[in-house]
Tab-separated table of C-alpha atoms and ligand atoms in Angstrom:
chain	number	residue	atom	x	y	z
Z	20	MET	CA	19.913	14.129	-19.074
Z	21	GLN	CA	20.019	12.176	-15.801
Z	22	ARG	CA	16.803	10.243	-15.212
Z	23	ILE	CA	15.427	10.631	-11.714
Z	24	TYR	CA	12.992	8.087	-10.318
Z	25	LEU	CA	10.797	9.514	-7.565
Z	26	ASP	CA	7.848	7.166	-7.940
Z	27	TYR	CA	8.648	4.350	-5.523
Z	28	ASN	CA	5.036	4.302	-4.277
Z	29	ALA	CA	4.003	3.315	-7.797
Z	30	SER	CA	6.572	0.535	-7.996
Z	31	THR	CA	10.063	-0.255	-6.786
Z	32	PRO	CA	12.971	-1.729	-8.733
Z	33	VAL	CA	13.704	-5.355	-7.895
Z	34	ASP	CA	16.507	-5.514	-5.327
Z	35	PRO	CA	19.650	-7.263	-6.667
Z	36	ALA	CA	19.537	-9.675	-3.696
Z	37	VAL	CA	15.974	-10.585	-4.708
Z	38	VAL	CA	17.093	-11.199	-8.299
Z	39	ALA	CA	19.890	-13.450	-7.024
Z	40	ALA	CA	17.471	-15.420	-4.841
Z	41	MET	CA	15.115	-15.932	-7.788
Z	42	ARG	CA	17.717	-17.051	-10.331
Z	43	PRO	CA	17.925	-20.768	-9.373
Z	44	PHE	CA	14.139	-21.011	-9.562
Z	45	LEU	CA	14.143	-19.774	-13.149
Z	46	ALA	CA	17.090	-21.854	-14.228
Z	47	ASP	CA	16.907	-25.119	-12.275
Z	48	HIS	CA	14.050	-25.871	-9.903
Z	49	HIS	CA	11.053	-26.521	-12.103
Z	50	GLY	CA	9.273	-29.027	-9.847
Z	51	ASN	CA	5.705	-28.498	-8.638
Z	52	PRO	CA	5.909	-27.729	-4.895
Z	53	SER	CA	2.965	-30.070	-4.299
Z	54	SER	CA	4.569	-33.111	-5.945
Z	55	GLY	CA	5.878	-35.956	-3.855
Z	56	HIS	CA	9.181	-36.634	-5.661
Z	57	TRP	CA	12.748	-35.304	-5.804
Z	58	ALA	CA	11.958	-32.547	-8.328
Z	59	ALA	CA	9.606	-30.911	-5.864
Z	60	THR	CA	11.948	-30.844	-2.905
Z	61	ALA	CA	13.741	-27.560	-3.591
Z	62	ALA	CA	10.574	-25.732	-4.652
Z	63	LYS	CA	8.601	-26.931	-1.625
Z	64	ALA	CA	11.387	-26.036	0.800
Z	65	ALA	CA	11.855	-22.621	-0.811
Z	66	LEU	CA	8.129	-21.897	-0.683
Z	67	GLU	CA	8.019	-22.613	3.031
Z	68	THR	CA	11.219	-20.659	3.735
Z	69	ALA	CA	9.690	-17.716	1.892
Z	70	ARG	CA	6.480	-18.025	3.899
Z	71	GLY	CA	8.587	-17.894	7.042
Z	72	GLN	CA	10.372	-14.751	5.818
Z	73	VAL	CA	7.057	-12.990	5.168
Z	74	ALA	CA	5.780	-14.169	8.550
Z	75	ALA	CA	8.929	-12.878	10.270
Z	76	LEU	CA	8.361	-9.401	8.842
Z	77	LEU	CA	4.737	-9.403	9.970
Z	78	GLY	CA	5.423	-11.086	13.297
Z	79	CYS	CA	2.918	-13.868	12.602
Z	80	HIS	CA	2.866	-17.651	12.233
Z	81	ASP	CA	3.962	-19.142	8.930
Z	82	ASP	CA	0.554	-20.745	8.409
Z	83	GLU	CA	-1.085	-17.309	8.587
Z	84	VAL	CA	0.530	-16.217	5.287
Z	85	VAL	CA	-1.357	-16.830	2.020
Z	86	PHE	CA	0.558	-16.038	-1.179
Z	87	THR	CA	-1.405	-14.099	-3.783
Z	88	SER	CA	-0.715	-12.466	-7.140
Z	89	GLY	CA	-0.311	-9.030	-5.526
Z	90	GLY	CA	-1.917	-6.374	-3.392
Z	91	SER	CA	-5.141	-6.223	-5.385
Z	92	GLU	CA	-5.773	-9.928	-5.009
Z	93	ALA	CA	-4.910	-9.841	-1.317
Z	94	ASN	CA	-7.420	-7.009	-0.790
Z	95	ASN	CA	-10.104	-8.780	-2.826
Z	96	LEU	CA	-9.509	-11.998	-0.905
Z	97	ALA	CA	-9.764	-10.178	2.419
Z	98	LEU	CA	-12.953	-8.279	1.600
Z	99	LYS	CA	-14.883	-10.812	-0.447
Z	100	GLY	CA	-13.466	-13.748	1.495
Z	101	ALA	CA	-14.584	-12.323	4.845
Z	102	PHE	CA	-17.922	-11.095	3.504
Z	103	PHE	CA	-18.851	-14.458	1.980
Z	104	ALA	CA	-17.641	-16.393	5.018
Z	105	LEU	CA	-19.689	-14.215	7.395
Z	106	ARG	CA	-22.802	-13.748	5.302
Z	107	ASP	CA	-24.981	-15.422	7.918
Z	108	ARG	CA	-23.801	-12.940	10.552
Z	109	GLY	CA	-24.152	-9.661	8.697
Z	110	ASP	CA	-23.684	-7.589	5.591
Z	111	HIS	CA	-22.091	-4.320	6.712
Z	112	ILE	CA	-18.530	-3.220	5.896
Z	113	ILE	CA	-16.791	-0.098	7.182
Z	114	THR	CA	-14.008	1.492	5.153
Z	115	THR	CA	-12.779	4.920	4.011
Z	116	PRO	CA	-13.057	6.894	0.777
Z	117	ILE	CA	-9.261	7.209	0.525
Z	118	GLU	CA	-8.595	3.501	0.031
Z	119	HIS	CA	-6.868	2.241	-3.105
Z	120	PRO	CA	-9.258	1.139	-5.887
Z	121	ALA	CA	-8.324	-2.436	-4.923
Z	122	ILE	CA	-10.526	-1.865	-1.833
Z	123	ILE	CA	-13.092	0.610	-3.208
Z	124	GLU	CA	-13.998	-1.547	-6.212
Z	125	PRO	CA	-14.490	-4.826	-4.288
Z	126	CYS	CA	-16.705	-2.802	-1.909
Z	127	ARG	CA	-18.751	-1.546	-4.873
Z	128	PHE	CA	-18.974	-5.116	-6.173
Z	129	LEU	CA	-20.198	-6.348	-2.788
Z	130	GLU	CA	-22.702	-3.472	-2.616
Z	131	GLY	CA	-24.101	-4.875	-5.836
Z	132	LEU	CA	-24.610	-8.162	-3.972
Z	133	GLY	CA	-26.453	-6.471	-1.120
Z	134	ALA	CA	-23.644	-5.359	1.175
Z	135	ARG	CA	-23.957	-2.037	2.959
Z	136	VAL	CA	-20.723	-0.064	3.055
Z	137	THR	CA	-19.982	2.911	5.295
Z	138	TYR	CA	-17.208	5.216	4.042
Z	139	LEU	CA	-15.806	7.022	7.093
Z	140	PRO	CA	-14.799	10.659	6.704
Z	141	VAL	CA	-11.151	11.710	6.888
Z	142	ASP	CA	-9.785	15.043	8.089
Z	143	GLY	CA	-7.783	17.535	6.041
Z	144	THR	CA	-4.618	15.478	6.545
Z	145	GLY	CA	-6.302	12.264	5.433
Z	146	ARG	CA	-6.705	10.730	8.891
Z	147	VAL	CA	-9.677	8.774	10.200
Z	148	ASN	CA	-11.032	9.520	13.673
Z	149	PRO	CA	-11.269	6.212	15.602
Z	150	ASP	CA	-14.473	7.514	17.260
Z	151	ASP	CA	-16.081	7.408	13.831
Z	152	VAL	CA	-15.331	3.689	13.610
Z	153	HIS	CA	-17.126	3.271	16.898
Z	154	LYS	CA	-20.142	5.283	15.695
Z	155	ALA	CA	-20.373	3.402	12.395
Z	156	ILE	CA	-20.484	-0.092	13.911
Z	157	THR	CA	-23.867	-1.833	13.766
Z	158	PRO	CA	-24.974	-5.326	14.800
Z	159	ARG	CA	-24.749	-6.232	11.075
Z	160	THR	CA	-21.084	-5.177	10.733
Z	161	VAL	CA	-18.776	-7.978	9.636
Z	162	LEU	CA	-15.565	-6.232	8.638
Z	163	VAL	CA	-13.682	-2.959	9.051
Z	164	SER	CA	-11.003	-2.260	6.422
Z	165	ILE	CA	-8.788	0.814	6.803
Z	166	MET	CA	-5.498	1.217	4.962
Z	167	HIS	CA	-2.322	1.450	7.033
Z	168	ALA	CA	-0.796	4.272	4.980
Z	169	ASN	CA	-2.182	6.106	2.005
Z	170	ASN	CA	-0.464	5.666	-1.339
Z	171	GLU	CA	-0.994	9.267	-2.538
Z	172	VAL	CA	-0.276	11.432	0.486
Z	173	GLY	CA	1.417	8.902	2.773
Z	174	THR	CA	-0.798	9.623	5.787
Z	175	ILE	CA	-0.593	6.854	8.397
Z	176	GLN	CA	-3.845	5.859	10.079
Z	177	PRO	CA	-4.339	5.229	13.810
Z	178	ILE	CA	-4.740	1.533	13.011
Z	179	GLU	CA	-4.155	0.256	16.546
Z	180	ASP	CA	-7.053	2.354	17.897
Z	181	CYS	CA	-9.402	1.577	15.010
Z	182	ALA	CA	-8.611	-2.147	15.179
Z	183	ARG	CA	-9.125	-2.266	18.944
Z	184	ILE	CA	-12.590	-0.758	18.587
Z	185	ALA	CA	-13.575	-3.178	15.814
Z	186	ARG	CA	-12.298	-6.207	17.667
Z	187	GLU	CA	-13.885	-5.145	20.988
Z	188	HIS	CA	-17.178	-5.383	19.114
Z	189	GLY	CA	-16.207	-8.789	17.738
Z	190	HIS	CA	-15.635	-7.599	14.162
Z	191	LEU	CA	-12.773	-8.475	11.848
Z	192	PHE	CA	-10.255	-5.778	11.027
Z	193	HIS	CA	-8.321	-5.674	7.757
Z	194	THR	CA	-5.597	-3.255	6.758
Z	195	ASP	CA	-4.056	-2.678	3.351
Z	196	ALA	CA	-0.361	-2.420	4.150
Z	197	ALA	CA	0.827	-2.356	0.520
Z	198	GLN	CA	2.456	1.039	1.075
Z	199	SER	CA	3.603	0.723	4.667
Z	200	ILE	CA	5.530	-2.519	4.469
Z	201	GLY	CA	9.285	-1.900	4.544
Z	202	LYS	CA	8.747	1.775	5.389
Z	203	ILE	CA	7.315	1.611	8.913
Z	204	ALA	CA	6.693	-1.189	11.419
Z	205	THR	CA	3.946	-3.578	10.360
Z	206	GLY	CA	3.756	-6.172	13.134
Z	207	VAL	CA	0.271	-7.660	13.029
Z	208	ASN	CA	0.073	-8.161	16.789
Z	209	GLU	CA	1.220	-4.626	17.583
Z	210	LEU	CA	-1.362	-3.334	15.103
Z	211	GLY	CA	-3.931	-5.757	16.534
Z	212	ILE	CA	-5.439	-6.737	13.210
Z	213	ASP	CA	-6.930	-9.919	11.690
Z	214	LEU	CA	-6.127	-9.504	8.005
Z	215	LEU	CA	-3.330	-7.556	6.259
Z	216	SER	CA	-2.432	-7.204	2.578
Z	217	ILE	CA	1.000	-6.708	1.060
Z	218	ALA	CA	2.219	-6.208	-2.522
Z	219	GLY	CA	5.621	-7.433	-3.725
Z	220	HIS	CA	6.377	-4.667	-6.198
Z	221	LYS	CA	6.138	-1.945	-3.554
Z	222	VAL	CA	8.871	-3.610	-1.522
Z	223	TYR	CA	11.604	-4.410	-4.088
Z	224	ALA	CA	10.161	-7.745	-5.274
Z	225	PRO	CA	8.710	-8.156	-8.775
Z	226	LYS	CA	5.140	-7.482	-9.843
Z	227	GLY	CA	2.716	-10.392	-9.685
Z	228	VAL	CA	3.210	-11.492	-6.102
Z	229	GLY	CA	1.786	-10.440	-2.763
Z	230	ALA	CA	0.369	-11.989	0.360
Z	231	LEU	CA	-2.545	-11.849	2.747
Z	232	PHE	CA	-2.051	-12.381	6.454
Z	233	VAL	CA	-5.031	-14.308	7.851
Z	234	ARG	CA	-5.024	-14.645	11.613
Z	235	ARG	CA	-5.427	-18.213	12.926
Z	236	GLY	CA	-9.084	-18.909	13.575
Z	237	VAL	CA	-10.320	-16.425	10.948
Z	238	SER	CA	-11.993	-18.203	8.095
Z	239	ILE	CA	-12.320	-16.699	4.642
Z	240	GLU	CA	-13.984	-18.017	1.521
Z	241	PRO	CA	-11.403	-18.457	-1.272
Z	242	LEU	CA	-11.758	-16.393	-4.438
Z	243	ILE	CA	-10.163	-19.121	-6.518
Z	244	HIS	CA	-11.514	-22.604	-5.935
Z	245	GLY	CA	-9.486	-25.600	-7.001
Z	246	ALA	CA	-6.994	-27.926	-5.405
Z	247	GLY	CA	-6.151	-27.274	-1.785
Z	248	HIS	CA	-3.142	-24.995	-2.208
Z	249	GLU	CA	-2.362	-22.426	0.480
Z	250	SER	CA	-4.334	-24.495	3.021
Z	251	GLY	CA	-7.460	-24.287	0.892
Z	252	ARG	CA	-7.458	-20.484	0.829
Z	253	ARG	CA	-6.091	-19.840	-2.667
Z	254	ALA	CA	-6.037	-22.563	-5.306
Z	255	GLY	CA	-3.380	-22.697	-8.017
Z	256	THR	CA	0.104	-24.182	-8.149
Z	257	GLU	CA	2.304	-21.894	-6.105
Z	258	SER	CA	5.159	-20.095	-7.854
Z	259	ALA	CA	8.270	-20.854	-5.840
Z	260	LEU	CA	10.033	-18.252	-8.002
Z	261	LEU	CA	7.741	-15.415	-6.933
Z	262	ALA	CA	7.379	-16.617	-3.360
Z	263	VAL	CA	11.167	-16.697	-3.002
Z	264	ALA	CA	11.281	-13.147	-4.341
Z	265	LEU	CA	8.696	-11.882	-1.863
Z	266	GLY	CA	10.356	-13.797	0.961
Z	267	LYS	CA	13.771	-12.272	0.254
Z	268	ALA	CA	12.230	-8.806	-0.134
Z	269	CYS	CA	10.481	-9.183	3.219
Z	270	GLU	CA	13.714	-10.323	4.840
Z	271	LEU	CA	15.400	-7.133	3.573
Z	272	ALA	CA	12.398	-5.023	4.604
Z	273	ARG	CA	12.833	-5.965	8.256
Z	274	ASP	CA	15.716	-3.500	8.384
Z	275	LEU	CA	14.056	-0.089	8.385
Z	276	SER	CA	17.318	1.788	8.988
Z	277	SER	CA	17.565	3.087	5.382
Z	278	MET	CA	14.329	4.984	6.012
Z	279	HIS	CA	16.178	7.522	8.198
Z	280	ARG	CA	18.286	8.546	5.209
Z	281	VAL	CA	15.260	8.503	2.880
Z	282	CYS	CA	13.260	10.633	5.302
Z	283	ALA	CA	16.106	13.145	5.623
Z	284	LEU	CA	16.268	13.450	1.822
Z	285	ARG	CA	12.523	13.883	1.600
Z	286	ASP	CA	12.636	16.673	4.175
Z	287	ARG	CA	15.548	18.336	2.368
Z	288	PHE	CA	13.413	18.297	-0.800
Z	289	TRP	CA	10.481	19.848	1.057
Z	290	ARG	CA	12.662	22.576	2.586
Z	291	GLY	CA	14.093	23.337	-0.847
Z	292	LEU	CA	10.604	23.630	-2.331
Z	293	GLN	CA	9.509	25.942	0.473
Z	294	GLN	CA	12.568	28.129	-0.051
Z	295	GLN	CA	11.908	28.374	-3.775
Z	296	PHE	CA	8.142	28.741	-3.808
Z	297	GLY	CA	7.130	29.984	-0.340
Z	298	ASP	CA	3.322	30.096	-0.040
Z	299	GLY	CA	3.032	28.850	-3.606
Z	300	VAL	CA	3.633	25.299	-2.425
Z	301	VAL	CA	1.698	23.409	0.258
Z	302	LEU	CA	2.073	19.973	1.797
Z	303	ASN	CA	-0.729	17.438	1.326
Z	304	GLY	CA	-1.057	14.783	4.013
Z	305	HIS	CA	-0.108	14.675	7.671
Z	306	ALA	CA	3.015	16.573	8.742
Z	307	THR	CA	4.244	13.803	11.045
Z	308	HIS	CA	1.953	10.745	10.758
Z	309	ARG	CA	3.260	10.164	7.251
Z	310	LEU	CA	5.348	7.578	5.402
Z	311	PRO	CA	9.025	8.580	5.608
Z	312	ASN	CA	9.465	8.427	1.828
Z	313	THR	CA	6.370	10.313	0.653
Z	314	LEU	CA	6.117	13.983	-0.231
Z	315	ASN	CA	2.868	15.119	-1.811
Z	316	VAL	CA	2.890	18.822	-2.539
Z	317	SER	CA	0.555	21.189	-4.356
Z	318	PHE	CA	1.783	24.001	-6.535
Z	319	VAL	CA	-1.113	26.343	-5.833
Z	320	GLY	CA	-3.044	27.483	-8.877
Z	321	ARG	CA	-1.099	25.220	-11.246
Z	322	ILE	CA	-1.789	21.846	-12.829
Z	323	GLY	CA	0.480	19.098	-11.462
Z	324	ALA	CA	0.266	16.999	-14.622
Z	325	GLU	CA	1.366	19.952	-16.775
Z	326	ILE	CA	4.327	20.673	-14.516
Z	327	LEU	CA	5.428	17.033	-14.538
Z	328	ALA	CA	5.147	16.825	-18.321
Z	329	ARG	CA	7.674	19.678	-18.589
Z	330	VAL	CA	10.145	18.506	-15.940
Z	331	ASP	CA	12.486	16.417	-18.067
Z	332	GLY	CA	13.455	12.999	-16.816
Z	333	VAL	CA	11.739	13.164	-13.427
Z	334	ALA	CA	9.341	10.250	-12.797
Z	335	ALA	CA	6.657	11.143	-10.220
Z	336	SER	CA	2.843	11.029	-10.002
Z	337	THR	CA	0.059	13.581	-9.912
Z	338	GLY	CA	-2.957	13.833	-7.665
Z	339	SER	CA	-5.306	14.408	-10.535
Z	340	ALA	CA	-6.406	12.297	-13.467
Z	341	CYS	CA	-7.587	13.228	-16.901
Z	342	HIS	CA	-11.070	11.868	-17.622
Z	343	SER	CA	-12.468	12.535	-21.090
Z	344	GLY	CA	-10.374	15.652	-21.509
Z	345	ARG	CA	-11.235	17.052	-18.059
Z	346	ILE	CA	-8.727	17.098	-15.248
Z	347	GLU	CA	-10.280	15.843	-12.030
Z	348	LEU	CA	-9.002	15.838	-8.496
Z	349	SER	CA	-8.169	12.391	-7.114
Z	350	PRO	CA	-10.807	10.906	-4.772
Z	351	VAL	CA	-8.193	10.988	-1.989
Z	352	LEU	CA	-7.619	14.748	-2.225
Z	353	GLN	CA	-11.374	15.293	-2.631
Z	354	ALA	CA	-12.106	13.319	0.532
Z	355	MET	CA	-9.511	15.404	2.369
Z	356	GLY	CA	-11.424	18.516	1.348
Z	357	ILE	CA	-8.525	20.002	-0.610
Z	358	ALA	CA	-9.729	22.968	-2.674
Z	359	PRO	CA	-9.579	22.304	-6.433
Z	360	HIS	CA	-7.134	25.147	-7.194
Z	361	VAL	CA	-4.761	23.558	-4.667
Z	362	GLY	CA	-5.424	19.883	-5.403
Z	363	MET	CA	-5.018	20.246	-9.171
Z	364	GLY	CA	-1.429	21.292	-8.565
Z	365	ALA	CA	-0.587	18.151	-6.558
Z	366	ILE	CA	2.475	16.071	-7.327
Z	367	ARG	CA	3.525	13.007	-5.366
Z	368	PHE	CA	7.244	12.454	-5.042
Z	369	SER	CA	8.075	9.120	-3.444
Z	370	LEU	CA	11.657	8.251	-2.610
Z	371	GLY	CA	13.313	4.882	-2.148
Z	372	ARG	CA	16.440	3.036	-1.106
Z	373	ALA	CA	18.419	4.158	-4.160
Z	374	THR	CA	17.458	7.857	-4.056
Z	375	THR	CA	20.483	10.142	-3.697
Z	376	GLY	CA	20.976	13.716	-2.530
Z	377	ASP	CA	22.178	14.632	-6.044
Z	378	GLU	CA	18.886	13.408	-7.483
Z	379	ILE	CA	16.891	15.472	-5.014
Z	380	ASP	CA	18.924	18.604	-5.783
Z	381	ALA	CA	18.626	18.039	-9.533
Z	382	ALA	CA	14.861	17.448	-9.311
Z	383	LEU	CA	14.480	20.661	-7.307
Z	384	GLU	CA	16.522	22.608	-9.855
Z	385	ARG	CA	14.502	21.288	-12.790
Z	386	LEU	CA	11.212	22.063	-11.061
Z	387	THR	CA	12.396	25.583	-10.276
Z	388	ASP	CA	13.407	26.140	-13.914
Z	389	VAL	CA	10.086	24.887	-15.261
Z	390	LEU	CA	8.030	26.981	-12.857
Z	391	ALA	CA	10.169	30.064	-13.461
Z	392	LEU	CA	9.613	29.680	-17.210
Z	393	ALA	CA	5.883	29.250	-16.662
Z	394	GLY	CA	5.912	32.527	-14.703
E	12	PLP	C1	-2.352	1.009	-1.093
E	12	PLP	C2	-2.339	0.042	-2.248
E	12	PLP	N1	-3.078	-1.071	-2.173
E	12	PLP	C3	-3.092	-1.969	-3.161
E	12	PLP	C4	-2.360	-1.793	-4.308
E	12	PLP	C5	-2.445	-2.810	-5.407
E	12	PLP	O1	-1.333	-3.665	-5.400
E	12	PLP	P1	-0.959	-4.504	-6.705
E	12	PLP	O2	-0.480	-3.518	-7.719
E	12	PLP	O3	0.120	-5.443	-6.254
E	12	PLP	O4	-2.169	-5.230	-7.143
E	12	PLP	C6	-1.570	-0.642	-4.427
E	12	PLP	C7	-0.808	-0.387	-5.656
E	12	PLP	O5	-0.706	0.727	-6.133
E	12	PLP	C8	-1.555	0.297	-3.371
E	12	PLP	O6	-0.821	1.413	-3.423
């Protein structure tokens, strides 16, 4: 049975070119990048080259890139770091209910410390209305954080408009770009943002590395205090190995051309599903403002997790989670107002660079067989 991986939004395989770039840093270059002797030279140079590669993808200065352990840490550093740095100015954060837990949970934590958080509504496709950002701003606002693209349904937010409104009022704007990087353009100046998070394992680098873009002039309180690594913004000896991996992955991610092929495959999958299931299948997320690799569909009246469990060898994700024996709709689908009998049947298929037409056809065939058997 051919295994079919359609869960690239959960994690990507490490690109062979990334593996090759990492190898010398496992085998040979053990020096501490902060040391002043010969053993540090290669590690230090590689760290700074990698920073430049991340910066080139984001269109920012090298010194605006802070390496982290991943997307969650980058988000925590952005939210808590900005909140603590601006405590004298205010205590209000604006975000959305469809953010990844790596935003929602730091917000809850900060609420426990006295922050006030506004969760903006989203429409049925998962999009925020920029006017709502405007309405939510108060004199106590310090930060607006809205994800670039949603991990479950792929909906892309009108970040440029939201960021412009926040910055016109003098507030910082953060975006979680863990899912958009390498799939759509993520230039920080085009987006007009102050802080942006990325995660290595969503972009063909390994798990355990990510980065936060911090615009020059924006000061954040570090989460980890210690020696002055990362210009005092994140203490801890830097891993040249992981930085090199992220740098190489970002270099590869600058070429978005493979996304045309991926998008065509995704649309072929969707057409196939519509042909097979007609009104029994609906699209979740925005029809056009959506990541080119993401297809979240609901099999109406069914349970997505049950379908997936029966479709042999196909790795994908569901839009519902089992909590103490009860299946619950994901907060993202809930916030989009998706009816439970539709949302429970949600499955997210996310394609990647290695996805083939044969895999898409085989996945479609297996799904059709399982649903035909189920009646
Ligand atoms: C949108 C989004 N933000 C943040 C994260 C967390 O990234 P990491 O797993 O690197 O901590 C993820 C991972 O699923 C994500 O999809």
